[in-house]
XYZ file of C-alpha atoms in Angstrom:
132
model
C 101.589 75.503 145.831
C 103.003 78.726 146.012
C 103.097 79.491 142.123
C 99.630 77.943 141.647
C 97.855 81.308 143.417
C 95.849 80.017 146.322
C 97.634 78.642 149.588
C 95.839 75.965 150.877
C 95.140 75.895 154.568
C 97.262 72.546 155.677
C 94.524 70.581 157.480
C 96.233 67.159 157.858
C 98.339 66.091 160.556
C 100.599 62.988 160.163
C 98.763 60.219 161.850
C 95.090 61.501 160.478
C 93.165 58.926 158.674
C 91.936 59.722 155.042
C 89.802 57.837 152.861
C 91.067 56.265 149.395
C 88.608 57.918 146.465
C 89.938 55.564 144.167
C 89.636 51.856 142.805
C 92.888 50.283 143.731
C 91.408 48.377 146.536
C 92.522 50.568 149.464
C 89.790 52.010 151.812
C 91.278 53.692 154.816
C 94.820 55.204 154.554
C 96.488 56.791 157.547
C 99.163 59.530 157.009
C 102.699 58.502 158.148
C 104.931 61.583 156.251
C 104.582 64.445 154.155
C 106.790 64.693 151.216
C 108.877 67.624 150.970
C 107.673 69.167 154.363
C 110.179 71.545 155.689
C 108.978 73.110 159.049
C 109.941 74.049 162.811
C 111.743 71.720 164.972
C 109.569 68.904 166.760
C 106.272 70.367 164.823
C 104.244 67.678 163.360
C 104.228 67.830 159.787
C 101.015 68.907 158.001
C 99.553 68.321 154.796
C 96.624 70.085 152.367
C 95.213 69.357 149.110
C 97.665 68.837 146.244
C 100.353 67.491 148.830
C 102.189 64.227 148.368
C 102.071 61.719 151.610
C 103.231 58.637 152.333
C 100.294 56.479 154.285
C 99.962 53.126 155.607
C 96.723 51.426 154.148
C 94.788 50.528 157.392
C 91.943 48.954 155.565
C 91.460 47.512 152.230
C 92.128 44.533 150.055
C 94.529 41.939 151.886
C 97.534 42.172 149.425
C 97.461 46.180 150.009
C 97.254 45.770 153.812
C 100.036 47.307 155.922
C 101.708 48.596 153.024
C 103.477 51.909 152.620
C 102.014 53.621 149.612
C 102.486 57.503 148.175
C 98.964 59.396 147.635
C 97.925 63.135 146.893
C 95.458 64.519 149.090
C 92.124 65.566 146.452
C 90.027 66.536 149.150
C 89.782 68.020 152.743
C 87.227 68.838 155.475
C 89.342 72.293 156.408
C 88.014 75.367 154.193
C 90.661 77.352 152.057
C 90.854 80.065 150.447
C 91.192 80.627 146.678
C 93.134 83.559 144.918
C 89.557 84.568 143.642
C 88.325 85.224 147.255
C 86.317 81.877 146.734
C 86.461 79.531 150.011
C 85.969 75.964 149.519
C 85.809 72.925 151.729
C 84.803 69.267 151.567
C 82.672 66.890 153.257
C 85.322 64.475 153.771
C 89.373 64.001 153.855
C 90.278 61.803 150.928
C 93.424 60.749 148.573
C 94.287 59.253 146.022
C 97.173 56.053 145.536
C 99.801 57.429 143.166
C 103.114 55.630 141.140
C 106.781 56.965 141.534
C 106.076 58.830 138.188
C 102.837 60.485 139.805
C 100.750 58.775 137.692
C 97.078 57.518 139.401
C 97.218 53.864 140.377
C 93.527 53.387 139.737
C 91.190 53.912 137.054
C 89.111 55.765 138.321
C 88.012 58.559 140.895
C 85.181 58.560 143.229
C 83.610 62.287 144.177
C 84.718 65.525 143.541
C 88.504 66.556 143.204
C 89.758 69.900 143.655
C 90.968 72.178 140.739
C 94.378 72.507 142.625
C 95.262 68.752 142.292
C 94.301 68.964 138.668
C 96.648 71.949 138.342
C 99.652 70.589 139.737
C 99.077 66.505 138.630
C 97.347 66.777 135.404
C 97.510 62.846 135.011
C 94.611 63.039 137.698
C 92.277 65.305 135.679
C 92.488 62.341 133.143
C 90.769 59.941 135.590
C 88.607 62.421 137.549
C 84.864 62.046 137.284
C 84.087 65.944 139.060
C 86.510 68.800 139.166
C 85.608 71.601 141.550
C-alpha cells in the first residue's frame, strides 16, 4: 500500500467476520489469514482496505460453505486517512471474492468500493457500481 500514497489503518484481525459484497453466493466470511503479512512475533495479522485475505465461508450457498477462498477487503468501519487529508470510513466491513489471477469471481459488487482498492485491482473497478 505504500506506493499508492495513503497508508490505510489496518482494522480487521484474523478471526474477524466480514460481509461478502458480491453475487457469488457467499454471505458471511471469516478471515483466517492475511496474504503477505509481515509482523512482530506472536502478533495477530491485521488487514485493511485493499489487502488480500484468505477467508472461510460461514454463511451462503451450500457448495461454497466451509470452503477457503481468497478475498479483497473493499470496505472497513475504521476510519482511515488519505494522502489529501480526507478521512474515509464505511458503515460495514466487506470483502469481494477473487480468483488466483486476482480477478473478481462475481459479476457485480453491491455497495461502494474504496478508491484504493480500484487502484490496486483495476479488474474490480469494472464490476463495481460505486467508487468512493
